[in-house]
Amino acid sequence: MGNADSLFYSRVLTELTLSFHIIYATIGVGVPLMIMIAQWVGIKKNDEHYILLARRWARGFVITVAVGVVTGTAIGMQLSLLWPNFMELAGNIIALPLFMETFAFFFEAIFLGIYLYTWDRFENQKKHLLLLIPVAIGASFSAVFITIVNAFMNAPQGFDVVNGELVNISPILAMFNPAMPTKVAHVVVTAYMTSAFVLASIAAFRLLKGSNHIYHKKALYLTVKLGLIFSIATAIIGDFSGKYLAEYQPEKLAAAEWHFETEENAPLILYGVLDDGEVKYAIKIPYALSILAHFNPTSEVIGLDQFPEDETPPLYIHYLFDIMVTIGMGLTALSALYWLGKRLKWAFVDSKFYRWLLVLGGPAAIIAIEAGWWLAEVGRQPWILRGIMRVEDAATTSDQVDFMLILFAGLYVVLGIGSVVVLTRMFRKNPVEQEIKDRNSEKGGDIQ
């Protein structure tokens, strides 16, 4: 296998691993907050349905955490095996956030174990709720620290380059690079948003399948409302991300928006196709790109004409941007209409058609996360460490990467199918109606 083949398979394997891991990582970051909110609402309203909601979500969360650990470990291993030159160059800089990410995970896992073990052992549920705070914090900070590594790759700083080596390293300065605030905020908030819509999708599906229990209705209303809040937050942070790109990575913004020539009063291009360098069938929103880039409708936006062709990101990232933005806007509208409809008692938001739309919201949110992650990674090309090291210079020359790809692809198939089967059987064998009945018999209560 030549270097070109090793490079190709290394990129495919890394993309496959990240694409699979991001699903479980996103759920792993967002669901703990959903559990904490549900239990807090249950305590505040003295409503056992929300307490039970937190309990059942926590059980399913454990399965996704287990899979996330495996895929996260695979990513760490592949960094060293597939990209040894990058690790040799930058490994001692990114070691600190990688270590802190591991620490945050163990911090989360310890308190998650205590939380699960101590169900019904606290007479005062508020004390049990306190255990969820470090779980939610640990989950979120795991995302923070691993995203800092990615931010550093986009905006490297905190070192000097001498004879091709990084010296005078300041890991703290490297961590607090210009890309860090918007990247971290975007990753964490979209994880919350996606988790809310995934859980809403499950609740809507159960209602469609005949379980018309008030438990599912409460779960749906809570998660859709949270999805609306975090989708609005995502849009606001996305605006700041656009301004960051205009300032620090203008070639990425230009490629994503098919902005070929530097100009003032720049329009925002949505959809369309490229035909011999000409954009056709697109929706052009006048002045919108200038507003996105600089919050000024007449400001100048740098185009791809200012960059060498070999430093221009692939233009297909425009489609990834379209997918991400379209789904995000759709989910915001869907959740806003549901929330407003419930407030005003519109019957159509409880119709089968609308509930099917809510069911589709969960998978759509996952697709948006995937598109956004591919946009972030492909948009940095051809650099693995922007301005310093190209991807082709970072890859291994091993002739075994194709075999590794087959092995890991098989592993992900097993993990994906296995986690779905386990989660399905877990809740199918213990429906909420039966669990409520069991808890009533245990406590002598009257949960309906």
PDB file of N, CA, C and O in Angstrom, residues 28-29 32 61 100-111 131-145 192:
ATOM      1  N   GLY A  28     -24.506  11.476  25.120  1.00  0.00           N
ATOM      2  CA  GLY A  28     -23.818  11.423  26.406  1.00  0.00           C
ATOM      3  C   GLY A  28     -23.653  12.776  27.058  1.00  0.00           C
ATOM      4  O   GLY A  28     -23.612  12.885  28.290  1.00  0.00           O
ATOM      5  N   VAL A  29     -23.565  13.829  26.262  1.00  0.00           N
ATOM      6  CA  VAL A  29     -23.438  15.183  26.804  1.00  0.00           C
ATOM      7  C   VAL A  29     -24.797  15.759  27.176  1.00  0.00           C
ATOM      8  O   VAL A  29     -24.954  16.413  28.217  1.00  0.00           O
ATOM      9  N   PRO A  32     -27.699  13.756  30.342  1.00  0.00           N
ATOM     10  CA  PRO A  32     -27.613  14.038  31.788  1.00  0.00           C
ATOM     11  C   PRO A  32     -28.326  15.324  32.196  1.00  0.00           C
ATOM     12  O   PRO A  32     -28.954  15.368  33.261  1.00  0.00           O
ATOM     13  N   PHE A  61     -29.447   5.744  29.414  1.00  0.00           N
ATOM     14  CA  PHE A  61     -28.219   6.523  29.265  1.00  0.00           C
ATOM     15  C   PHE A  61     -26.981   5.679  29.532  1.00  0.00           C
ATOM     16  O   PHE A  61     -25.942   5.848  28.880  1.00  0.00           O
ATOM     17  N   MET A 100      -7.698  16.090  30.709  1.00  0.00           N
ATOM     18  CA  MET A 100      -8.805  16.713  31.438  1.00  0.00           C
ATOM     19  C   MET A 100     -10.151  16.165  30.969  1.00  0.00           C
ATOM     20  O   MET A 100     -11.087  16.042  31.764  1.00  0.00           O
ATOM     21  N   GLU A 101     -10.244  15.796  29.700  1.00  0.00           N
ATOM     22  CA  GLU A 101     -11.464  15.163  29.202  1.00  0.00           C
ATOM     23  C   GLU A 101     -11.678  13.814  29.874  1.00  0.00           C
ATOM     24  O   GLU A 101     -12.804  13.474  30.262  1.00  0.00           O
ATOM     25  N   THR A 102     -10.603  13.049  30.025  1.00  0.00           N
ATOM     26  CA  THR A 102     -10.688  11.754  30.710  1.00  0.00           C
ATOM     27  C   THR A 102     -11.082  11.934  32.165  1.00  0.00           C
ATOM     28  O   THR A 102     -11.923  11.196  32.697  1.00  0.00           O
ATOM     29  N   PHE A 103     -10.492  12.925  32.811  1.00  0.00           N
ATOM     30  CA  PHE A 103     -10.831  13.210  34.210  1.00  0.00           C
ATOM     31  C   PHE A 103     -12.307  13.589  34.343  1.00  0.00           C
ATOM     32  O   PHE A 103     -12.994  13.130  35.269  1.00  0.00           O
ATOM     33  N   ALA A 104     -12.806  14.425  33.427  1.00  0.00           N
ATOM     34  CA  ALA A 104     -14.212  14.839  33.466  1.00  0.00           C
ATOM     35  C   ALA A 104     -15.137  13.642  33.292  1.00  0.00           C
ATOM     36  O   ALA A 104     -16.184  13.550  33.950  1.00  0.00           O
ATOM     37  N   PHE A 105     -14.741  12.710  32.418  1.00  0.00           N
ATOM     38  CA  PHE A 105     -15.571  11.521  32.212  1.00  0.00           C
ATOM     39  C   PHE A 105     -15.642  10.679  33.481  1.00  0.00           C
ATOM     40  O   PHE A 105     -16.724  10.238  33.881  1.00  0.00           O
ATOM     41  N   PHE A 106     -14.500  10.433  34.137  1.00  0.00           N
ATOM     42  CA  PHE A 106     -14.511   9.627  35.352  1.00  0.00           C
ATOM     43  C   PHE A 106     -15.268  10.337  36.479  1.00  0.00           C
ATOM     44  O   PHE A 106     -15.948   9.696  37.287  1.00  0.00           O
ATOM     45  N   PHE A 107     -15.160  11.652  36.516  1.00  0.00           N
ATOM     46  CA  PHE A 107     -15.920  12.447  37.477  1.00  0.00           C
ATOM     47  C   PHE A 107     -17.417  12.221  37.269  1.00  0.00           C
ATOM     48  O   PHE A 107     -18.172  11.987  38.225  1.00  0.00           O
ATOM     49  N   GLU A 108     -17.837  12.255  36.019  1.00  0.00           N
ATOM     50  CA  GLU A 108     -19.240  11.993  35.675  1.00  0.00           C
ATOM     51  C   GLU A 108     -19.639  10.562  36.022  1.00  0.00           C
ATOM     52  O   GLU A 108     -20.702  10.324  36.627  1.00  0.00           O
ATOM     53  N   ALA A 109     -18.802   9.596  35.633  1.00  0.00           N
ATOM     54  CA  ALA A 109     -19.139   8.182  35.805  1.00  0.00           C
ATOM     55  C   ALA A 109     -19.288   7.807  37.276  1.00  0.00           C
ATOM     56  O   ALA A 109     -20.180   7.025  37.642  1.00  0.00           O
ATOM     57  N   ILE A 110     -18.429   8.345  38.136  1.00  0.00           N
ATOM     58  CA  ILE A 110     -18.493   8.021  39.568  1.00  0.00           C
ATOM     59  C   ILE A 110     -19.829   8.457  40.154  1.00  0.00           C
ATOM     60  O   ILE A 110     -20.523   7.698  40.840  1.00  0.00           O
ATOM     61  N   PHE A 111     -20.224   9.700  39.875  1.00  0.00           N
ATOM     62  CA  PHE A 111     -21.473  10.207  40.441  1.00  0.00           C
ATOM     63  C   PHE A 111     -22.690   9.586  39.758  1.00  0.00           C
ATOM     64  O   PHE A 111     -23.744   9.444  40.397  1.00  0.00           O
ATOM     65  N   LEU A 131     -26.851  14.726  43.261  1.00  0.00           N
ATOM     66  CA  LEU A 131     -25.893  13.827  42.615  1.00  0.00           C
ATOM     67  C   LEU A 131     -25.852  14.029  41.104  1.00  0.00           C
ATOM     68  O   LEU A 131     -24.857  13.697  40.452  1.00  0.00           O
ATOM     69  N   LEU A 132     -26.936  14.560  40.544  1.00  0.00           N
ATOM     70  CA  LEU A 132     -26.979  14.763  39.098  1.00  0.00           C
ATOM     71  C   LEU A 132     -26.188  15.986  38.652  1.00  0.00           C
ATOM     72  O   LEU A 132     -25.830  16.089  37.480  1.00  0.00           O
ATOM     73  N   ILE A 133     -25.933  16.893  39.571  1.00  0.00           N
ATOM     74  CA  ILE A 133     -25.186  18.103  39.188  1.00  0.00           C
ATOM     75  C   ILE A 133     -23.781  17.755  38.693  1.00  0.00           C
ATOM     76  O   ILE A 133     -23.386  18.170  37.603  1.00  0.00           O
ATOM     77  N   PRO A 134     -22.982  16.984  39.443  1.00  0.00           N
ATOM     78  CA  PRO A 134     -21.660  16.605  38.914  1.00  0.00           C
ATOM     79  C   PRO A 134     -21.748  15.716  37.684  1.00  0.00           C
ATOM     80  O   PRO A 134     -20.845  15.739  36.842  1.00  0.00           O
ATOM     81  N   VAL A 135     -22.821  14.932  37.543  1.00  0.00           N
ATOM     82  CA  VAL A 135     -22.977  14.114  36.335  1.00  0.00           C
ATOM     83  C   VAL A 135     -23.139  15.010  35.118  1.00  0.00           C
ATOM     84  O   VAL A 135     -22.463  14.829  34.094  1.00  0.00           O
ATOM     85  N   ALA A 136     -24.029  16.001  35.222  1.00  0.00           N
ATOM     86  CA  ALA A 136     -24.259  16.912  34.108  1.00  0.00           C
ATOM     87  C   ALA A 136     -23.024  17.770  33.826  1.00  0.00           C
ATOM     88  O   ALA A 136     -22.666  17.999  32.662  1.00  0.00           O
ATOM     89  N   ILE A 137     -22.363  18.221  34.888  1.00  0.00           N
ATOM     90  CA  ILE A 137     -21.157  19.039  34.705  1.00  0.00           C
ATOM     91  C   ILE A 137     -20.047  18.215  34.064  1.00  0.00           C
ATOM     92  O   ILE A 137     -19.376  18.665  33.121  1.00  0.00           O
ATOM     93  N   GLY A 138     -19.837  16.993  34.554  1.00  0.00           N
ATOM     94  CA  GLY A 138     -18.797  16.136  33.986  1.00  0.00           C
ATOM     95  C   GLY A 138     -19.049  15.820  32.530  1.00  0.00           C
ATOM     96  O   GLY A 138     -18.128  15.853  31.708  1.00  0.00           O
ATOM     97  N   ALA A 139     -20.313  15.533  32.177  1.00  0.00           N
ATOM     98  CA  ALA A 139     -20.651  15.230  30.788  1.00  0.00           C
ATOM     99  C   ALA A 139     -20.378  16.423  29.891  1.00  0.00           C
ATOM    100  O   ALA A 139     -19.793  16.293  28.801  1.00  0.00           O
ATOM    101  N   SER A 140     -20.781  17.609  30.338  1.00  0.00           N
ATOM    102  CA  SER A 140     -20.585  18.811  29.523  1.00  0.00           C
ATOM    103  C   SER A 140     -19.113  19.159  29.388  1.00  0.00           C
ATOM    104  O   SER A 140     -18.644  19.539  28.303  1.00  0.00           O
ATOM    105  N   PHE A 141     -18.361  19.015  30.467  1.00  0.00           N
ATOM    106  CA  PHE A 141     -16.941  19.361  30.400  1.00  0.00           C
ATOM    107  C   PHE A 141     -16.134  18.336  29.613  1.00  0.00           C
ATOM    108  O   PHE A 141     -15.057  18.657  29.093  1.00  0.00           O
ATOM    109  N   SER A 142     -16.618  17.118  29.513  1.00  0.00           N
ATOM    110  CA  SER A 142     -15.976  16.169  28.597  1.00  0.00           C
ATOM    111  C   SER A 142     -16.024  16.730  27.180  1.00  0.00           C
ATOM    112  O   SER A 142     -15.028  16.687  26.432  1.00  0.00           O
ATOM    113  N   ALA A 143     -17.186  17.263  26.796  1.00  0.00           N
ATOM    114  CA  ALA A 143     -17.328  17.874  25.475  1.00  0.00           C
ATOM    115  C   ALA A 143     -16.473  19.125  25.359  1.00  0.00           C
ATOM    116  O   ALA A 143     -15.870  19.381  24.308  1.00  0.00           O
ATOM    117  N   VAL A 144     -16.411  19.912  26.426  1.00  0.00           N
ATOM    118  CA  VAL A 144     -15.621  21.144  26.400  1.00  0.00           C
ATOM    119  C   VAL A 144     -14.158  20.836  26.096  1.00  0.00           C
ATOM    120  O   VAL A 144     -13.545  21.428  25.188  1.00  0.00           O
ATOM    121  N   PHE A 145     -13.574  19.891  26.833  1.00  0.00           N
ATOM    122  CA  PHE A 145     -12.137  19.649  26.698  1.00  0.00           C
ATOM    123  C   PHE A 145     -11.784  18.981  25.370  1.00  0.00           C
ATOM    124  O   PHE A 145     -10.761  19.304  24.764  1.00  0.00           O
ATOM    125  N   TYR A 192     -27.257  19.459  23.736  1.00  0.00           N
ATOM    126  CA  TYR A 192     -28.485  19.599  24.516  1.00  0.00           C
ATOM    127  C   TYR A 192     -29.712  19.576  23.595  1.00  0.00           C
ATOM    128  O   TYR A 192     -30.703  18.903  23.880  1.00  0.00           O
TER     129      TYR A 192
END
